[in-house]
Amino acid sequence: MKRLPKYIQQTQGKLWLTEDDRDNLKISYKIKEVLFEATSDFQHVMILDSDDFGPMLVLDGAVQTTAEDGHIYNEMIAHVPLILHPNPKRVLIIGGGDCGAAREVAKYKQVEQIDMVEIDELVVKASKQYLPQVSGNLSDPRVNFIFADGVAFVKSVKEKYDVIIVDSSDPVGPAVQLFESAFYENLHRALHDGGIMVCQSQSPIFQPDIMKQSYDRIGNIFTHHQLYTAVVPTYPGGLWSFTIGSKQPLRSVEQVVFDKETKYINQAILNSCFQLPQFVQDYLQGELVSSR
Amino acid sequence: MKRLPKYIQQTQGKLWLTEDDRDNLKISYKIKEVLFEATSDFQHVMILDSDDFGPMLVLDGAVQTTAEDGHIYNEMIAHVPLILHPNPKRVLIIGGGDCGAAREVAKYKQVEQIDMVEIDELVVKASKQYLPQVSGNLSDPRVNFIFADGVAFVKSVKEKYDVIIVDSSDPVGPAVQLFESAFYENLHRALHDGGIMVCQSQSPIFQPDIMKQSYDRIGNIFTHHQLYTAVVPTYPGGLWSFTIGSKQPLRSVEQVVFDKETKYINQAILNSCFQLPQFVQDYLQGELVSSR
């Protein structure tokens, strides 16, 4: 019998991936086929073809993005800061190895350069080859791939950007630094005067403390900050948060016209994504404390 | 060893509930304790105390509502039609055995009568006793419990209502009838001239065909219809849809002031819940067809 990759179990002749990152809640995906498996210097990388979500990128056993719903996260992390910036020309993406965020940024004609700093080249290669539904097999000449540590990159970068997108994994291991004030200060330094940064700030349901921490830390460094949400079905709890830090007052969403071709975000979602449920407002204001 | 209720597995000394209603995606909840288990004339009923979501109501092995997030669904199915109706006095709830929807309706002082037609008295009893976080141990004197089949009830009811809330389970088995045109026609007949009905219309991610079918059928019978969404973490995919049918033009959400004490819905959510992602709009307009 062929050896199964770790994280994959065989039950009654069927293959399953069970995400093991949470203690009390497990999500299992039925798998048709292992399309790619390798271990890089940084992590275990798989592309699995799943029954419900099509091909999906799995790092160290955790689903990162899927053909079926990957566009939601990528559209929301890319379009919101880009449409709120009056004239984005130079964009930096930290992480985002699935290339989906870069693909969305590339929909903006006025953008001249997209620097994408991803630590793991293998994730980019695998996503381009086996996950074109997300990566679009990105070959836009404005995209400049830099395979390096994002934390070190923003610490030393001399050039400045209009928009910085932090498309990080969860704050465990090396990614912890991407949630620290020192990192946000370097982002602030690497932005032009009118610049905007955005980061994914975890689940309001399962990690409200990290969400609030990101929101507070960014608010301490940037003169303007705001949190928005989207629904990503393959993330636990569905609801996901993003936090924007800006050096200038953010344009009102009523002032902008959304005209890109997308599957999730549109004018209606842009108008509503900053409208937060009461419990999220209460967490951000410190009136509700996580019991988790 | 004590017999485990069906649907519960023991793994390495821990109890788990694995929802088995989907073929390709399984969600497993770690369980502290079985608080209640019995089989009624209609279904297998459990209240399980889970690690992540606290006590939860489980019918035939499927999680219906939990202490942690049950309020989201109940607030959204109750407050939206009630706040959009100019003067709701008589309210009918079909289903809603966890009592959470009735509890939200009872927050409206102008409501004089709440008829709750639930087929399974055992669900009400278990929820009142073991799930007060959702049921509020509802004892409002305006609530009139009627343990009967909702489909038969609306077929023969003589009285008329201002708001009807259809808090059904998934369209399998007897609940299928709650998604049929004949049922919606009876709701229309049982509503006053200015009346509003709402039903849960399933997941835009996993059951877009049922969502569209409910939306179309209600649109064929009511002069005004509209779909809105909420994020319910314990429902597969997170995103959930609700469809309103109304005999009068719906008031604009800008015209109403939301002033109830709640955990999820607030003025911001009311303003934004009708703003639909592009793929949901595309499904409703028939421009996207489910591949599931």
XYZ file of C-alpha atoms in Angstrom:
584
model
C 0.000 0.000 0.000
C 1.201 3.445 -0.921
C 2.309 5.513 2.033
C -0.210 8.195 2.999
C 1.104 11.712 3.663
C 0.924 12.658 7.311
C -2.314 14.465 8.218
C -4.266 12.175 5.832
C -6.270 9.250 7.186
C -7.921 6.419 5.314
C -11.363 5.369 6.606
C -13.442 2.711 4.888
C -11.459 3.171 1.708
C -11.911 6.974 1.680
C -9.215 9.585 2.283
C -9.843 12.319 4.827
C -7.910 15.367 5.983
C -8.710 16.244 9.578
C -7.488 19.647 10.690
C -5.844 19.116 13.993
C -5.057 22.682 14.979
C -7.934 23.091 17.400
C -8.409 21.034 20.559
C -12.192 20.882 20.732
C -13.425 21.265 17.167
C -12.257 19.166 14.249
C -13.166 19.670 10.614
C -12.654 16.753 8.228
C -12.586 17.045 4.451
C -13.052 14.089 2.140
C -10.194 13.944 -0.330
C -10.228 12.621 -3.874
C -6.515 12.780 -4.509
C -3.191 14.074 -3.209
C -2.070 16.339 -6.065
C 1.203 17.454 -4.484
C 3.169 16.768 -1.348
C 6.581 17.945 -0.228
C 8.371 19.321 2.788
C 10.102 22.654 2.339
C 12.646 24.252 4.663
C 9.715 25.852 6.439
C 6.719 23.533 6.439
C 4.865 20.544 5.093
C 3.103 21.546 1.860
C 0.215 19.726 0.183
C -2.284 20.419 -2.553
C -5.253 18.086 -2.019
C -8.213 17.718 -4.332
C -11.219 17.698 -1.988
C -14.777 16.645 -2.778
C -16.441 19.754 -1.384
C -13.937 22.541 -2.050
C -11.892 21.297 -5.013
C -8.100 21.619 -4.846
C -6.858 23.146 -1.616
C -3.546 24.322 -0.181
C -2.706 22.657 3.137
C 0.289 23.781 5.209
C 1.327 21.658 8.193
C -2.086 20.011 8.021
C -4.116 23.249 8.115
C -6.271 24.317 5.158
C -5.082 27.715 3.916
C -7.177 28.301 0.830
C -9.379 26.337 -1.561
C -10.519 26.546 -5.177
C -14.107 26.953 -4.011
C -13.783 29.770 -1.475
C -10.209 31.092 -1.669
C -11.374 34.101 -3.666
C -13.382 35.418 -0.713
C -10.383 35.929 1.537
C -8.154 37.166 -1.288
C -10.707 39.609 -2.661
C -11.416 41.008 0.791
C -7.786 41.477 1.839
C -6.820 43.068 -1.504
C -9.711 45.178 -2.800
C -10.711 46.981 0.396
C -7.365 48.787 0.962
C -6.805 49.306 -2.784
C -10.185 50.908 -3.411
C -9.860 53.082 -0.300
C -6.472 54.398 -1.438
C -6.956 57.268 -3.905
C -4.039 56.284 -6.150
C -2.213 53.046 -5.328
C 0.923 52.651 -7.457
C 3.301 50.550 -5.400
C 1.933 47.590 -3.439
C 3.738 45.237 -1.063
C 2.320 41.846 -0.123
C 3.797 40.007 2.852
C 3.062 36.293 2.580
C 0.267 35.409 0.188
C 2.095 32.439 -1.307
C -1.068 31.158 -2.982
C -0.766 34.233 -5.269
C -4.476 35.002 -4.869
C -3.991 38.402 -3.239
C -1.471 39.435 -5.935
C -3.931 38.316 -8.602
C -6.603 40.636 -7.163
C -4.152 43.552 -6.822
C -3.228 43.070 -10.481
C -6.818 44.009 -11.424
C -5.910 47.655 -10.662
C -4.435 49.210 -13.805
C -2.900 52.155 -11.943
C -0.742 49.792 -9.848
C 2.784 49.822 -11.284
C 4.630 47.417 -9.023
C 3.601 44.525 -6.793
C 6.366 43.265 -4.540
C 5.432 39.920 -3.048
C 7.599 38.789 -0.140
C 6.919 35.142 0.586
C 9.221 33.051 2.735
C 8.439 29.731 1.055
C 9.012 29.491 -2.694
C 7.553 25.989 -2.714
C 4.099 27.332 -1.783
C 4.168 29.655 -4.788
C 5.330 26.921 -7.144
C 2.734 24.427 -5.920
C -0.083 27.003 -6.027
C 0.779 28.115 -9.553
C 0.885 24.551 -10.821
C -1.917 22.841 -8.884
C -4.189 25.634 -7.680
C -4.808 27.915 -10.698
C -8.370 28.537 -9.440
C -6.765 30.666 -6.709
C -3.398 31.703 -8.147
C -4.688 32.354 -11.661
C -1.260 30.985 -12.578
C -0.177 34.565 -11.994
C 2.259 35.854 -14.587
C 1.614 39.594 -14.455
C 4.940 41.343 -15.218
C 4.289 43.887 -12.449
C 4.613 41.135 -9.820
C 8.077 40.931 -8.348
C 8.543 37.757 -6.309
C 10.956 38.072 -3.384
C 11.495 34.838 -1.493
C 12.504 36.125 1.919
C 11.349 36.613 5.491
C 8.726 39.371 5.525
C 9.666 40.586 9.011
C 13.319 41.101 8.030
C 12.271 42.608 4.677
C 10.152 45.423 6.118
C 12.786 46.096 8.763
C 15.369 47.001 6.140
C 13.409 48.049 3.047
C 14.296 51.532 1.785
C 11.541 51.988 -0.801
C 8.097 53.125 0.206
C 4.701 51.727 -0.704
C 1.154 53.016 -1.098
C -0.509 49.842 0.144
C 0.891 46.960 2.225
C -1.099 43.730 2.532
C -0.139 41.290 5.301
C -1.508 37.930 4.191
C -0.150 35.886 7.086
C -0.931 32.490 8.501
C -2.126 32.066 12.087
C 0.064 33.566 14.839
C 1.934 30.414 15.753
C 5.645 29.788 15.252
C 7.480 32.337 13.080
C 4.223 34.086 12.080
C 3.878 35.420 15.652
C 6.182 38.292 14.711
C 3.703 39.407 12.042
C 1.292 40.309 14.854
C 3.750 42.360 16.940
C 3.957 46.129 17.344
C 7.566 46.215 16.094
C 6.387 44.775 12.771
C 3.499 47.254 12.476
C 5.964 50.109 13.164
C 8.102 48.930 10.275
C 5.041 48.808 8.043
C 4.264 52.393 9.049
C 7.802 53.434 8.146
C 7.609 51.604 4.792
C 4.417 53.415 3.743
C 4.150 56.710 1.878
C 2.432 59.565 3.704
C -0.998 58.606 2.397
C -0.337 54.890 2.750
C -2.668 52.132 3.929
C -1.850 48.715 5.432
C -4.132 45.790 6.045
C -3.663 42.514 7.863
C -5.831 39.523 8.510
C -6.672 39.713 12.212
C -8.102 36.238 12.901
C -11.533 34.982 13.931
C -13.827 37.204 16.020
C -15.371 33.980 17.333
C -12.333 31.892 18.225
C -9.535 34.445 18.616
C -11.214 37.659 19.733
C -8.218 38.459 21.935
C -5.857 38.412 18.933
C -8.344 40.417 16.874
C -8.525 43.084 19.566
C -4.755 43.030 20.062
C -4.139 43.620 16.337
C -6.772 46.343 16.280
C -5.300 48.085 19.334
C -1.667 47.781 18.248
C -2.412 49.113 14.771
C -4.486 51.889 16.335
C -1.520 52.877 18.521
C 0.741 53.291 15.505
C -1.552 54.560 12.740
C -3.648 57.717 13.040
C -6.627 55.890 11.522
C -7.668 52.276 11.901
C -10.745 50.265 11.131
C -11.837 46.623 11.256
C -13.952 44.784 8.706
C -15.221 41.230 8.301
C -15.973 38.636 5.650
C -17.337 35.091 5.662
C -14.768 32.433 4.737
C -16.485 29.014 4.874
C -13.312 26.954 5.361
C -12.090 28.997 8.312
C -13.428 27.820 11.696
C -16.524 29.779 12.623
C -16.846 31.260 9.137
C -16.519 34.890 10.212
C -13.076 36.429 9.670
C -11.625 39.839 10.538
C -9.240 42.210 8.779
C -7.730 45.385 10.233
C -6.707 48.464 8.274
C -4.186 51.045 9.449
C -3.971 54.290 7.500
C -1.851 57.425 7.593
C -4.731 59.478 6.216
C -8.458 59.531 7.008
C -10.067 56.665 5.119
C -12.353 57.626 2.284
C -15.980 56.846 2.946
C -17.095 53.763 1.041
C -19.941 55.851 -0.374
C -17.327 57.961 -2.161
C -15.865 55.072 -4.135
C -17.238 53.110 -7.066
C -16.386 49.421 -7.144
C -16.005 48.284 -10.747
C -13.818 45.155 -10.687
C -14.960 41.703 -11.750
C -15.161 39.563 -8.629
C -17.102 36.717 -7.084
C -17.618 37.943 -3.509
C -16.877 41.628 -3.026
C -19.052 44.192 -4.782
C -20.419 47.624 -3.950
C -22.910 46.087 -1.495
C -20.213 44.192 0.414
C -17.935 47.235 0.406
C -20.783 49.279 1.883
C -21.450 46.699 4.578
C -18.150 45.041 5.554
C -17.309 47.712 8.150
C -20.716 47.226 9.834
C -19.849 45.022 12.807
C -22.007 42.664 14.888
C -22.601 43.863 18.432
C -20.300 41.274 20.043
C -17.424 42.325 17.765
C -17.982 45.976 18.688
C -18.064 44.965 22.353
C -14.776 43.051 22.066
C -13.051 45.980 20.337
C -14.290 48.398 22.984
C -13.108 46.090 25.767
C -16.662 45.620 27.039
C -16.563 41.903 26.322
C -13.655 39.654 27.271
C -12.984 36.291 25.682
C -13.818 33.262 27.775
C -11.854 30.992 25.451
C -18.999 0.782 30.592
C -22.006 3.045 30.282
C -23.725 2.886 26.924
C -22.971 5.889 24.728
C -25.884 7.586 22.950
C -25.816 7.001 19.201
C -23.999 9.775 17.313
C -21.394 9.986 20.138
C -17.970 8.379 19.779
C -15.298 7.866 22.382
C -11.715 8.432 21.197
C -8.748 8.235 23.539
C -11.027 8.714 26.523
C -12.706 11.808 25.053
C -16.292 12.091 23.817
C -16.957 13.510 20.347
C -20.075 14.313 18.382
C -19.455 14.030 14.636
C -22.179 15.495 12.468
C -22.878 12.940 9.823
C -25.348 14.806 7.662
C -22.881 15.756 4.950
C -21.008 13.267 2.787
C -17.758 15.121 2.238
C -17.346 17.444 5.209
C -17.533 16.363 8.830
C -17.479 18.607 11.857
C -16.622 17.060 15.219
C -17.267 18.692 18.577
C -15.546 17.600 21.766
C -18.153 16.883 24.429
C -17.818 17.259 28.186
C -21.061 15.609 29.144
C -24.373 14.287 27.857
C -26.887 16.469 29.738
C -30.022 14.945 28.252
C -30.922 12.157 25.860
C -34.273 10.766 24.788
C -36.145 9.696 21.708
C -39.451 11.423 21.058
C -42.159 10.376 18.599
C -40.361 12.493 16.022
C -36.620 12.349 16.541
C -33.603 11.617 18.717
C -33.069 14.562 21.090
C -29.874 15.403 22.988
C -28.503 18.305 24.935
C -24.708 17.958 24.986
C -22.309 20.166 26.908
C -19.511 20.886 24.398
C -16.080 22.321 25.108
C -16.217 25.019 22.444
C -19.874 26.011 22.289
C -21.260 25.102 25.706
C -24.577 23.227 25.898
C -26.045 22.470 22.505
C -29.271 21.021 21.131
C -28.676 18.045 18.833
C -31.542 16.483 16.842
C -30.908 13.189 15.027
C -27.187 13.866 15.402
C -27.238 17.352 13.854
C -26.368 20.456 15.913
C -29.340 22.828 15.895
C -28.285 25.582 18.249
C -25.681 26.215 20.936
C -25.283 28.358 24.035
C -22.363 30.157 22.388
C -23.852 31.143 19.033
C -27.566 30.275 19.127
C -28.458 33.912 19.680
C -27.159 34.859 16.219
C -29.664 32.768 14.308
C -32.521 33.558 16.689
C -31.872 37.297 16.727
C -31.641 37.419 12.951
C -34.783 35.417 12.220
C -36.848 37.351 14.790
C -35.721 40.989 14.846
C -35.492 41.667 11.106
C -39.192 41.012 10.292
C -40.377 42.513 13.594
C -38.492 45.776 13.169
C -39.582 46.052 9.526
C -43.244 45.644 10.466
C -44.698 48.991 11.569
C -46.837 47.533 14.351
C -46.513 43.799 15.036
C -49.173 42.646 17.515
C -49.779 38.985 16.699
C -46.810 36.763 15.882
C -46.764 33.114 14.805
C -43.638 30.979 15.077
C -43.536 27.666 13.211
C -40.937 25.373 14.793
C -38.430 27.152 16.998
C -38.507 24.489 19.714
C -35.374 25.870 21.362
C -37.562 28.887 22.328
C -34.832 31.325 21.229
C -36.894 32.999 18.498
C -39.861 33.430 20.874
C -37.522 34.927 23.449
C -36.380 37.568 20.933
C -39.956 38.302 19.805
C -40.895 38.841 23.447
C -38.527 41.833 23.541
C -41.171 43.785 21.569
C -43.621 45.351 24.026
C -46.256 46.010 21.364
C -46.528 42.292 20.594
C -49.652 40.958 22.313
C -49.621 37.288 21.379
C -46.936 34.834 20.311
C -48.309 31.527 19.037
C -45.538 28.960 18.845
C -46.387 25.828 16.872
C -43.762 23.181 17.519
C -44.291 19.558 16.601
C -42.049 18.118 19.312
C -42.828 19.068 22.919
C -39.729 17.231 24.103
C -37.467 19.754 22.332
C -39.141 22.610 24.211
C -38.885 20.810 27.555
C -35.230 19.881 27.076
C -34.296 23.376 25.869
C -36.045 25.081 28.779
C -34.343 22.839 31.301
C -30.862 22.338 29.852
C -30.333 25.207 27.425
C -31.426 28.386 29.251
C -28.650 30.308 27.424
C -30.813 30.000 24.308
C -34.336 29.506 25.631
C -34.019 32.038 28.442
C -36.228 29.504 30.215
C -39.001 31.373 28.436
C -42.044 32.010 30.624
C -43.524 35.107 28.986
C -47.315 34.917 29.418
C -47.836 36.129 25.816
C -46.303 32.890 24.507
C -48.919 30.302 23.643
C -47.343 26.884 23.028
C -49.175 24.715 20.516
C -47.655 21.270 20.063
C -48.788 20.407 16.570
C -47.668 20.032 12.968
C -46.965 23.511 11.575
C -47.998 22.588 8.025
C -51.428 21.372 9.161
C -51.770 24.329 11.535
C -51.353 27.054 8.890
C -53.616 25.134 6.525
C -56.553 25.403 8.891
C -55.852 28.427 11.100
C -58.629 31.044 11.049
C -56.891 33.855 12.913
C -54.506 36.193 11.141
C -51.033 37.319 12.112
C -48.828 40.348 11.563
C -45.564 38.399 11.446
C -44.936 34.687 10.807
C -41.502 33.230 11.516
C -40.653 29.826 10.022
C -37.829 28.468 12.150
C -37.514 25.100 10.451
C -34.855 22.434 10.356
C -33.204 21.376 7.089
C -35.534 20.282 4.255
C -35.275 16.561 4.846
C -38.105 14.275 5.958
C -41.264 16.027 7.183
C -39.599 19.474 7.064
C -39.595 19.303 3.240
C -43.176 20.575 3.279
C -42.030 23.767 5.008
C -40.185 24.681 1.798
C -43.085 24.102 -0.602
C -45.265 26.645 -2.379
C -48.457 25.251 -0.850
C -47.079 26.079 2.606
C -46.047 29.610 1.590
C -49.549 30.143 0.160
C -51.054 29.205 3.509
C -48.704 31.626 5.246
C -49.858 34.350 2.855
C -53.479 33.581 3.720
C -52.739 33.581 7.448
C -51.188 37.053 7.354
C -52.958 40.390 7.779
C -52.860 42.757 4.820
C -49.646 44.391 5.985
C -48.122 41.121 7.153
C -44.551 39.851 6.852
C -43.236 36.272 6.866
C -39.660 35.076 7.161
C -38.072 31.665 6.790
C -34.577 30.339 7.085
C -33.540 29.534 3.516
C -30.395 27.424 4.044
C -26.732 27.949 3.184
C -25.773 30.064 0.146
C -22.585 27.976 0.003
C -23.886 24.421 0.327
C -27.555 24.683 -0.685
C -27.762 27.590 -3.134
C -30.430 25.731 -5.102
C -32.724 25.552 -2.059
C -31.971 29.185 -1.219
C -32.954 30.252 -4.726
C -36.002 27.995 -4.724
C -37.279 29.524 -1.454
C -36.557 33.022 -2.762
C -38.374 32.364 -6.054
C -41.350 30.582 -4.522
C -41.872 33.305 -1.917
C -41.454 35.927 -4.653
C -44.204 34.249 -6.680
C -46.675 34.474 -3.816
C -45.779 37.719 -2.027
C -45.680 41.103 -3.740
C -42.402 41.928 -2.006
C -39.538 39.614 -1.098
C -35.975 40.057 0.024
C -33.081 37.862 1.164
C -30.627 38.605 3.954
C -27.694 36.775 5.526
C -25.981 36.243 8.865
C -22.925 34.325 10.054
C -23.746 31.296 12.213
C -20.452 29.604 13.193
C -21.909 26.166 13.902
C -23.690 25.909 10.548
C -21.549 24.458 7.740
C -19.922 27.248 5.777
C -20.841 29.872 8.386
C -22.968 31.995 6.055
C -26.735 31.508 6.360
C -29.675 32.950 4.433
C -33.158 34.103 5.406
C -35.960 35.121 3.051
C -38.699 37.621 3.784
C -42.052 37.755 2.027
C -44.213 40.813 2.609
C -47.674 41.988 1.584
C -46.544 45.604 1.710
C -43.380 47.360 0.533
C -40.705 46.781 3.176
C -39.655 49.831 5.136
C -36.128 50.945 4.399
C -33.754 49.946 7.194
C -32.686 53.596 7.363
C -36.201 54.463 8.505
C -36.091 52.262 11.593
C -34.236 52.645 14.868
C -32.974 49.441 16.433
C -33.103 49.746 20.221
C -33.240 46.195 21.612
C -30.547 44.623 23.786
C -28.859 41.939 21.697
C -25.499 40.259 21.133
C -25.309 40.103 17.333
C -27.854 42.286 15.570
C -27.631 46.054 15.957
C -28.251 49.055 13.719
C -25.063 48.305 11.760
C -26.073 44.700 11.043
C -29.603 45.760 10.159
C -28.153 48.272 7.697
C -25.884 45.664 6.129
C -27.632 42.271 6.251
C -29.467 42.833 2.953
C -26.165 43.654 1.192
C -25.347 40.400 -0.589
C -22.046 39.005 -1.853
C -21.777 38.878 -5.634
C -22.108 35.081 -5.851
C -25.332 35.190 -3.817
C -26.731 37.880 -6.127
C -25.686 35.760 -9.110
C -27.423 32.675 -7.731
C -30.639 34.597 -7.066
C -30.611 36.072 -10.560
C -30.022 32.634 -12.080
C -26.661 33.715 -13.481
C -24.820 31.148 -11.398
C -25.922 27.535 -11.056
C -24.837 25.261 -8.246
C -22.240 22.635 -9.118
C -22.930 20.753 -5.884
